[in-house]
mmCIF file of C-alpha atoms in Angstrom:
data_model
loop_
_atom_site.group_PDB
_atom_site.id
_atom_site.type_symbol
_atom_site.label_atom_id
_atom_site.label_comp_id
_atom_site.label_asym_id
_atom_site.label_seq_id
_atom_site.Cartn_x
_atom_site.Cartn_y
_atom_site.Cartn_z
ATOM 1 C CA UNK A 1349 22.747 -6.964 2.987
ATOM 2 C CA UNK A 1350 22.810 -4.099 0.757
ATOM 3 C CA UNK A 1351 21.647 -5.815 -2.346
ATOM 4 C CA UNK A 1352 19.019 -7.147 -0.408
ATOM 5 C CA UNK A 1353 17.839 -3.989 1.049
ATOM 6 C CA UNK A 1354 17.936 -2.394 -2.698
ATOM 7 C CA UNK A 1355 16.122 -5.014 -3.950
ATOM 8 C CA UNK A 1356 13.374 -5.085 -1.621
ATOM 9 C CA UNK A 1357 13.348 -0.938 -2.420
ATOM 10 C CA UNK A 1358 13.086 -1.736 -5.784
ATOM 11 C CA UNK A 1359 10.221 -4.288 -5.395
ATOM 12 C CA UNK A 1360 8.496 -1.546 -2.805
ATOM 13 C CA UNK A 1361 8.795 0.848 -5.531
ATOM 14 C CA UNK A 1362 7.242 -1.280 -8.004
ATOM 15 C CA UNK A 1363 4.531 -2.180 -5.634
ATOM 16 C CA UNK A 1364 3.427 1.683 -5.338
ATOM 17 C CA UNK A 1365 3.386 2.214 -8.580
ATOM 18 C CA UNK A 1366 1.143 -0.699 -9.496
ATOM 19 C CA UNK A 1367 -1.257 0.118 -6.753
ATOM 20 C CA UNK A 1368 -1.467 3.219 -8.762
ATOM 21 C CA UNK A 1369 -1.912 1.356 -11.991
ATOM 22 C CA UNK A 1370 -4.828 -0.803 -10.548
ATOM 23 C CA UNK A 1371 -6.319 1.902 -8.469
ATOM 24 C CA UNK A 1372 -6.981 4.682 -11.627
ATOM 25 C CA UNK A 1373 -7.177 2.309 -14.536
ATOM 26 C CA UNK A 1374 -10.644 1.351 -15.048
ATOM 27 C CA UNK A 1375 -10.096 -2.147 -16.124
ATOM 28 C CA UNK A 1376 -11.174 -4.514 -13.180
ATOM 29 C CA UNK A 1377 -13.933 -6.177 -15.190
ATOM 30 C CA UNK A 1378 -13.938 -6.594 -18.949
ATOM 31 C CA UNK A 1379 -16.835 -8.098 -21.049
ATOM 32 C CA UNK A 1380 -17.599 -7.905 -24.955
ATOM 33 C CA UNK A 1381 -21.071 -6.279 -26.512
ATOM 34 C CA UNK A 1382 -22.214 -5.453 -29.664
ATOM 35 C CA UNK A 1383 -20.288 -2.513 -30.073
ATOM 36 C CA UNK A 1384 -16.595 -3.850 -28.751
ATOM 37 C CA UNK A 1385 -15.093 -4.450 -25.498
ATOM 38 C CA UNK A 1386 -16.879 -3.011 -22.630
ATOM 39 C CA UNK A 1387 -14.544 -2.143 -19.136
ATOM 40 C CA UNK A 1388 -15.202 -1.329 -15.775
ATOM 41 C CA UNK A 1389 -13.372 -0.352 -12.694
ATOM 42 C CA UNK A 1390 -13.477 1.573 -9.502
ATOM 43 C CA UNK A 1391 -14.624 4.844 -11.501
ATOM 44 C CA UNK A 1392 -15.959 4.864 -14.579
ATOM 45 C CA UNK A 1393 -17.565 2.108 -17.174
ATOM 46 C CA UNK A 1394 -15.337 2.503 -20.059
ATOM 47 C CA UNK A 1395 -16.756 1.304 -23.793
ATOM 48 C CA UNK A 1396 -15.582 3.760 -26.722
ATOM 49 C CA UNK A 1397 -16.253 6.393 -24.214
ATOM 50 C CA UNK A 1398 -15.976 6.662 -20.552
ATOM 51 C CA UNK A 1399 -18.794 7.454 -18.337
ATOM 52 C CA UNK A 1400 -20.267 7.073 -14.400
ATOM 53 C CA UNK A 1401 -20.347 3.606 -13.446
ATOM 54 C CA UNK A 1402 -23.776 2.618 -12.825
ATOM 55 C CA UNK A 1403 -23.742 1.174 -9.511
ATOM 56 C CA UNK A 1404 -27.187 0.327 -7.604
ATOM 57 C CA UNK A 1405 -27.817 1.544 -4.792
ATOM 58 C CA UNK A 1406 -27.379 -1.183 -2.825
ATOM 59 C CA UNK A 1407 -23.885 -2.118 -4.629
ATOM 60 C CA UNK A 1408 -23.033 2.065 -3.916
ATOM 61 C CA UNK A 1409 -21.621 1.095 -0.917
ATOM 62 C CA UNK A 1410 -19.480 -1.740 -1.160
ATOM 63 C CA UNK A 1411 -18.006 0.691 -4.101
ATOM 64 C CA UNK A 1412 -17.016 3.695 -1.961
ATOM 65 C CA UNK A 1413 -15.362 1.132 0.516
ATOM 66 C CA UNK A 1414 -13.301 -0.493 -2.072
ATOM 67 C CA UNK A 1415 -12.437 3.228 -3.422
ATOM 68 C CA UNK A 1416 -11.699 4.035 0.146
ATOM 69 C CA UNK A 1417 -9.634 1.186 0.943
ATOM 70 C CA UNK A 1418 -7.209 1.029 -1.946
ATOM 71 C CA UNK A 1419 -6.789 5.015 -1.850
ATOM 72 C CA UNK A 1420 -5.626 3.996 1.556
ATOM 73 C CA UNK A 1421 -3.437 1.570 0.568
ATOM 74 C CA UNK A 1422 -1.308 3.592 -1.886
ATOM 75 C CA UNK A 1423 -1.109 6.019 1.254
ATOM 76 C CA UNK A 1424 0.486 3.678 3.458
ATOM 77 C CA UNK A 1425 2.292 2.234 0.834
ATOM 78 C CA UNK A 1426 3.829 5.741 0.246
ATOM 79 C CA UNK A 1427 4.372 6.326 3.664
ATOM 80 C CA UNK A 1428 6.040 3.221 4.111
ATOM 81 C CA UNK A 1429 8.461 3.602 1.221
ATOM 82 C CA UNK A 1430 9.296 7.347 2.992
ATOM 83 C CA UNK A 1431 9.620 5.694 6.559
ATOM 84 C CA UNK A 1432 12.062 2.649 4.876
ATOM 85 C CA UNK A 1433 14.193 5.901 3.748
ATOM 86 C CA UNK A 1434 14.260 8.206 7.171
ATOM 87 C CA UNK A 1435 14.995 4.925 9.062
ATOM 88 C CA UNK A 1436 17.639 3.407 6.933
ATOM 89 C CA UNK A 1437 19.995 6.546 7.359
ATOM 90 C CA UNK A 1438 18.501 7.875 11.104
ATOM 91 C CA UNK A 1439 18.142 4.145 13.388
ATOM 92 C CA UNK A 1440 20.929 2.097 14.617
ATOM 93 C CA UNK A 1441 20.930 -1.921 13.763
ATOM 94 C CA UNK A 1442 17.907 -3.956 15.496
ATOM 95 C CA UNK A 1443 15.344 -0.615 15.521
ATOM 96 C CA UNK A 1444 15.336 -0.560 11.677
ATOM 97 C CA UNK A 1445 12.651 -1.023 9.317
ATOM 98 C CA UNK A 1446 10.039 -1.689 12.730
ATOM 99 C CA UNK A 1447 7.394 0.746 11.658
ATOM 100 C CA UNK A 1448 8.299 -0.111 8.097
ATOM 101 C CA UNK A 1449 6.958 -3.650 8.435
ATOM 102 C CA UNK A 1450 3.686 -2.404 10.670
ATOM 103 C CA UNK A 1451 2.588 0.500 8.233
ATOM 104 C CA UNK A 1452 3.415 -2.322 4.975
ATOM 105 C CA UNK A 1453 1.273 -4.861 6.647
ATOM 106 C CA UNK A 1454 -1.829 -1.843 7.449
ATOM 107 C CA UNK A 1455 -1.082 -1.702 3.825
ATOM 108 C CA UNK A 1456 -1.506 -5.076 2.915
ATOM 109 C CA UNK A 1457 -4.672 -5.314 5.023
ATOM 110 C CA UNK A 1458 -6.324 -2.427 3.222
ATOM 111 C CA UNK A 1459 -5.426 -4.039 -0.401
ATOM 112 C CA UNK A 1460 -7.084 -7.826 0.967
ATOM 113 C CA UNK A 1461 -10.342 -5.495 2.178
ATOM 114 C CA UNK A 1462 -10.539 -3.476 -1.096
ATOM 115 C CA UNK A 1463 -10.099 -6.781 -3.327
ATOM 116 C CA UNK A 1464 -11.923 -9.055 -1.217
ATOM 117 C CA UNK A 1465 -14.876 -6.587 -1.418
ATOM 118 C CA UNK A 1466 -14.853 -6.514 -5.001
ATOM 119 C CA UNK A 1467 -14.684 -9.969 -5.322
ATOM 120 C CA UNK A 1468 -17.637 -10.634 -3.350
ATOM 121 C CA UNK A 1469 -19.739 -8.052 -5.006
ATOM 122 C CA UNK A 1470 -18.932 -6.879 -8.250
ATOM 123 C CA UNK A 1471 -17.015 -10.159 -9.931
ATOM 124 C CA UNK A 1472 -19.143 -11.057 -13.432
ATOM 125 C CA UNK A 1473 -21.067 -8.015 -13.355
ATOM 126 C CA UNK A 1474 -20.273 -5.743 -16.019
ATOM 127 C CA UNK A 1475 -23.171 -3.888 -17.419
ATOM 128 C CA UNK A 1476 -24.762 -4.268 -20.957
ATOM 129 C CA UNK A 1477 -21.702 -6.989 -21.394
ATOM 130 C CA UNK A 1478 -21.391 -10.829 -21.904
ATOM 131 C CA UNK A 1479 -18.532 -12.910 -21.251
ATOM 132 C CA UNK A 1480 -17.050 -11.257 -18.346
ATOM 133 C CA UNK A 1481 -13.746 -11.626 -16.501
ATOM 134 C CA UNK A 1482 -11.322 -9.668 -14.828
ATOM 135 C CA UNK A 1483 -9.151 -7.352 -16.077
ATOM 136 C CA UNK A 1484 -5.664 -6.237 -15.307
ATOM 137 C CA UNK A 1485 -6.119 -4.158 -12.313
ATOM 138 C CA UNK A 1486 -7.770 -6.705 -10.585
ATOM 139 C CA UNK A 1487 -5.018 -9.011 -10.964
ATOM 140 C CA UNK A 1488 -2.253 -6.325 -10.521
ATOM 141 C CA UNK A 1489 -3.967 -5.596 -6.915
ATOM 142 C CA UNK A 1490 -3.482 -9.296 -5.690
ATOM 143 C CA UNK A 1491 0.032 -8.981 -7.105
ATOM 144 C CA UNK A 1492 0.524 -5.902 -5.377
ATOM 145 C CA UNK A 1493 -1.552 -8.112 -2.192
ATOM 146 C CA UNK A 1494 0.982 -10.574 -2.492
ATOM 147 C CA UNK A 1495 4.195 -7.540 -2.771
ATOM 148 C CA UNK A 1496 3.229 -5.842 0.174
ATOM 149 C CA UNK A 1497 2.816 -9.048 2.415
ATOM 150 C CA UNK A 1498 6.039 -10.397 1.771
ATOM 151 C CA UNK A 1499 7.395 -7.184 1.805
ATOM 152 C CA UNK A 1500 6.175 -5.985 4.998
ATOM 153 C CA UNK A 1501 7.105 -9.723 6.573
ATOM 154 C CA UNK A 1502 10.880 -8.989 5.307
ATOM 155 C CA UNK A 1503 11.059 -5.535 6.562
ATOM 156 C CA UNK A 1504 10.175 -6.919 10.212
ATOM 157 C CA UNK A 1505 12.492 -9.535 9.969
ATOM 158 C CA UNK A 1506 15.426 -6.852 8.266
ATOM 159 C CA UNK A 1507 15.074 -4.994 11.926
ATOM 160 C CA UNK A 1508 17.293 -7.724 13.462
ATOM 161 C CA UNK A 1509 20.439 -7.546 11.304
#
């Protein structure tokens, strides 16, 4: 049981600080131009410098939600991860890792809104760019989709043993 419950810390852990990764890195959309690679991601259009991503105004939106919603995923992410700690050393067996499992699965829920936003919207568009496809972030958010389900799903099923 304990090597179980440190590897699912470990894999929580890892899970944070990849929503991290995916959430500041501006690398959800990458294309190639005349003058190199050309990225984009949640913040800023990145070519040999970084600047503003132009967003119109109809796309400003659906932006600001996906900002919102993985920003809001790191948070209950973190809070999770402090909530797996407090409970581990403070509940007795079968009222464990409860709320650990609810606040993961919020979690997870924000991360399939965010990416699921961006997927509808802003896949193959990267500005002044041909050849587009996704970058690293976006793929380490559906890893980090995929972490937090299963994790959340063991967590609930930990708070029996």
């Amino acid at each position: 049981m304990l090597v179980l419950l440190a590897g699912i810390f470990v894999v929580h852990i890892a899970t944070v600080i990849m929503l991290f990764v995916s959430t500041i890195a501006n690398v959800w959309m990458v294309g190639s131009s005349n003058f190199g690679t050309i990225s984009t991601g949640l913040w800023l259009l990145c070519n040999k410098t970084c600047t503003q991503l132009p967003v119109s105004s109809g796309d400003e939106a659906s932006l600001k939600a996906v900002q919102a919603f993985m920003i809001l995923s790191i948070i209950f992410s973190l809070v999770a991860l402090i909530l797996f700690i407090i409970q581990l050393f403070t509940l007795e067996k079968g009222k464990r890792f409860y709320m650990t499992g609810a606040v993961m699965l919020v979690c997870w829920m924000c991360i399939l809104i965010a990416v699921s936003i961006y997927t509808a919207r802003f896949t193959g568009a990267v500005a002044y760019s041909t050849n587009p496809h996704h970058g690293y972030c976006f793929i380490l958010a559906w890893i980090c989709f995929c972490f937090s389900f299963i994790i959340g799903i063991l967590y609930l099923v930990l708070r029996k043993k």
